[in-house]
C-alpha positions as a Python dict, from the first residue, in 0.01 Angstrom:
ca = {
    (1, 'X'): (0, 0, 0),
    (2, 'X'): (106, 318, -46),
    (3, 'X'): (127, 415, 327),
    (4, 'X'): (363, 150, 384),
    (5, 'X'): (611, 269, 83),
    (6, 'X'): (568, 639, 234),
    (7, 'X'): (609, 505, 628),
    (8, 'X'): (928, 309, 467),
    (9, 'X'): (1056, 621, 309),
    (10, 'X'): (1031, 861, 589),
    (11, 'X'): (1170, 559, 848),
    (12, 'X'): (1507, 621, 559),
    (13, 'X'): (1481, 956, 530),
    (14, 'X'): (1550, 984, 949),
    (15, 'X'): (1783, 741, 956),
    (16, 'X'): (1980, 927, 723),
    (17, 'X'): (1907, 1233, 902),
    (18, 'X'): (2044, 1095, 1269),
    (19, 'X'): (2282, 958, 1068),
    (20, 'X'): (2433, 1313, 910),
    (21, 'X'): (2436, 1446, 1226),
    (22, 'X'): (2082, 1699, 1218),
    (23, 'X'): (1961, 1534, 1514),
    (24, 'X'): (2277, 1642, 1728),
    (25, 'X'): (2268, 1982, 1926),
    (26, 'X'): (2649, 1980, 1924),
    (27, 'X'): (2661, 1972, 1540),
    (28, 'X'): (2393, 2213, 1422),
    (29, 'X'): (2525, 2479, 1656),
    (30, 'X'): (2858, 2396, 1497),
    (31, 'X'): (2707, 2478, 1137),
    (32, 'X'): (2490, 2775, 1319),
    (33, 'X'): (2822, 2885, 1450),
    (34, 'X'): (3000, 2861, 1077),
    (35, 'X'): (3243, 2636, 1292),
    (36, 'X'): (3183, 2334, 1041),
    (37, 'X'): (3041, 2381, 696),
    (38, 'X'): (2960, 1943, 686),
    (39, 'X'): (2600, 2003, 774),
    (40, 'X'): (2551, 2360, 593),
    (41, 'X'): (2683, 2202, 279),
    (42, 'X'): (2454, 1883, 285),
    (43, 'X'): (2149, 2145, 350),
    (44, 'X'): (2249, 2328, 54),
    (45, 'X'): (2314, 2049, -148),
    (46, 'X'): (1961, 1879, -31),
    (47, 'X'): (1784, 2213, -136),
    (48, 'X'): (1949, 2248, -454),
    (49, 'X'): (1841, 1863, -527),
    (50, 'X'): (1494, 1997, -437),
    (51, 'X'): (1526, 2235, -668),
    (52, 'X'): (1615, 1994, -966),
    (53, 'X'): (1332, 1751, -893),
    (54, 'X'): (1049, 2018, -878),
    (55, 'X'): (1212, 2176, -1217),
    (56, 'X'): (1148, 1825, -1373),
    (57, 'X'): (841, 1721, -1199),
    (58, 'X'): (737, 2058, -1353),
    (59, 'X'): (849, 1993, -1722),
    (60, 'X'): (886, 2359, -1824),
    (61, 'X'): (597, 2460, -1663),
    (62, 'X'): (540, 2833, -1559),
    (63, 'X'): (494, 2904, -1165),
    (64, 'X'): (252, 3190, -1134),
    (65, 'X'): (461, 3513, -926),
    (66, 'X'): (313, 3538, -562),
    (67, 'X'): (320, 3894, -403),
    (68, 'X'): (581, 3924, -127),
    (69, 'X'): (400, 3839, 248),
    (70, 'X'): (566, 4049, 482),
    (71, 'X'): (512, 3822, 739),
    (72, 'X'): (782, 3579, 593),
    (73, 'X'): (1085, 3792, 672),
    (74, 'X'): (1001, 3749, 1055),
    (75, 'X'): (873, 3404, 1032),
    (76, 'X'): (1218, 3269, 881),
    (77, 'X'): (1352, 3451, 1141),
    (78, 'X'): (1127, 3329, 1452),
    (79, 'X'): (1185, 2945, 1231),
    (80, 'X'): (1593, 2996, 1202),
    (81, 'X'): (1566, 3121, 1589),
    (82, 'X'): (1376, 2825, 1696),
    (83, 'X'): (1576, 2565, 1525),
    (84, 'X'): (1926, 2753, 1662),
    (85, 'X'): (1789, 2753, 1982),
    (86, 'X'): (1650, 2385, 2021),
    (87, 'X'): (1889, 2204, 1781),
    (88, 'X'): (1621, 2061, 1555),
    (89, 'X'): (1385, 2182, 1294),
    (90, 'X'): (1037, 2003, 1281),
    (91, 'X'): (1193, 1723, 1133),
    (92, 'X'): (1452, 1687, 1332),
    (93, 'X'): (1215, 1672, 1656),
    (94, 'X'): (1041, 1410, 1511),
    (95, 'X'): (1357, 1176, 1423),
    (96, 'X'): (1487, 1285, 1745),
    (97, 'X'): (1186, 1112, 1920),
    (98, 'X'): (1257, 827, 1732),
    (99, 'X'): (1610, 800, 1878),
    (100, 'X'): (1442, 833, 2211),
    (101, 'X'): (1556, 1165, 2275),
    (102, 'X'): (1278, 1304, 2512),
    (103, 'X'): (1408, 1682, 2547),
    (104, 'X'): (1240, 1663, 2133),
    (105, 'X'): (931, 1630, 2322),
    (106, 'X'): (932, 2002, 2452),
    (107, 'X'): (1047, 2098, 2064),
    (108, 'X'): (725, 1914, 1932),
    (109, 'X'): (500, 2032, 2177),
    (110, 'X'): (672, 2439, 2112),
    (111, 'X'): (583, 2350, 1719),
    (112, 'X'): (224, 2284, 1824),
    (113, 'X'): (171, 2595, 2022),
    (114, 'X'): (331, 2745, 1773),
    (115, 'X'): (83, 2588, 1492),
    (116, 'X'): (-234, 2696, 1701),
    (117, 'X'): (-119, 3008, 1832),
    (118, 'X'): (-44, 3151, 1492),
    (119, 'X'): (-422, 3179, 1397),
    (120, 'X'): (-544, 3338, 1713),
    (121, 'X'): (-221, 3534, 1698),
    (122, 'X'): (-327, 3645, 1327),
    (123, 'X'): (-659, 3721, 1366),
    (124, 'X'): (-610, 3939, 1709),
    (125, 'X'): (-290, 4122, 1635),
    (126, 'X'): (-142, 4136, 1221),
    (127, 'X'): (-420, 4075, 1047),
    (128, 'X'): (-212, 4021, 688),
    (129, 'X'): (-413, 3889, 416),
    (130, 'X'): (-392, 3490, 399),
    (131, 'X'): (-455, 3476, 58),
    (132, 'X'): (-81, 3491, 27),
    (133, 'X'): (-17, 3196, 212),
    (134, 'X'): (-285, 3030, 36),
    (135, 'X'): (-134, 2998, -313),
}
């Protein structure tokens, strides 16, 4: 089924990911630091791969321009401050779990206050248009 193949596929992808080193504290404040380029490099290199597979999953197909949200400045920032801080992005967390790391727990629970406080947050104090996100 195609649960299994994706469940088999993400159970890879985090073993690859403990075993780079992205579920370490010690080594992503290294590459936070600019102490050791290992991890930066691989993140590059795994968003420029990205890159190439959306270009041919598109086939020359033309991505409609989205208006700049102003909100994404300080959410990269509040994201980049987040993962610096805890030593994991939301993927990171989750693989961390998975190696039985139970500090991840407090990360996973921050993402989910995070997730449901954005909303209330939106709605009460910035008010942006969500259209933007939408597209």
């Amino acid at each position: 089924s195609v649960h299994v193949r994706m469940a088999l596929v993400g159970l890879l992808f985090g073993i690859a990911f403990s075993c780079m080193g992205f579920t370490d504290f010690a080594e992503v404040h290294k590459m936070f630091a600019f102490q050791d380029f290992r991890l930066l490099l691989t993140f590059c290199g795994g968003v420029a791969l990205s890159t190439v597979g959306f270009l041919v999953l598109a086939r020359g197909q033309k991505f409609a321009r989205r208006a700049f949200h102003k909100g994404t400045i300080p959410g990269g920032v509040l994201f980049g401050a987040g993962w610096a801080l805890t030593g994991a992005c939301p993927t990171g967390a989750l693989v961390q779990i998975g190696e039985g790391k139970a500090m991840a727990a407090l990360t996973v629970l921050g993402i989910a206050v995070g997730a449901w406080a954005y909303p209330v947050l939106h709605r009460t104090v910035f008010r942006w248009p969500l259209q933007a996100c939408d597209a």
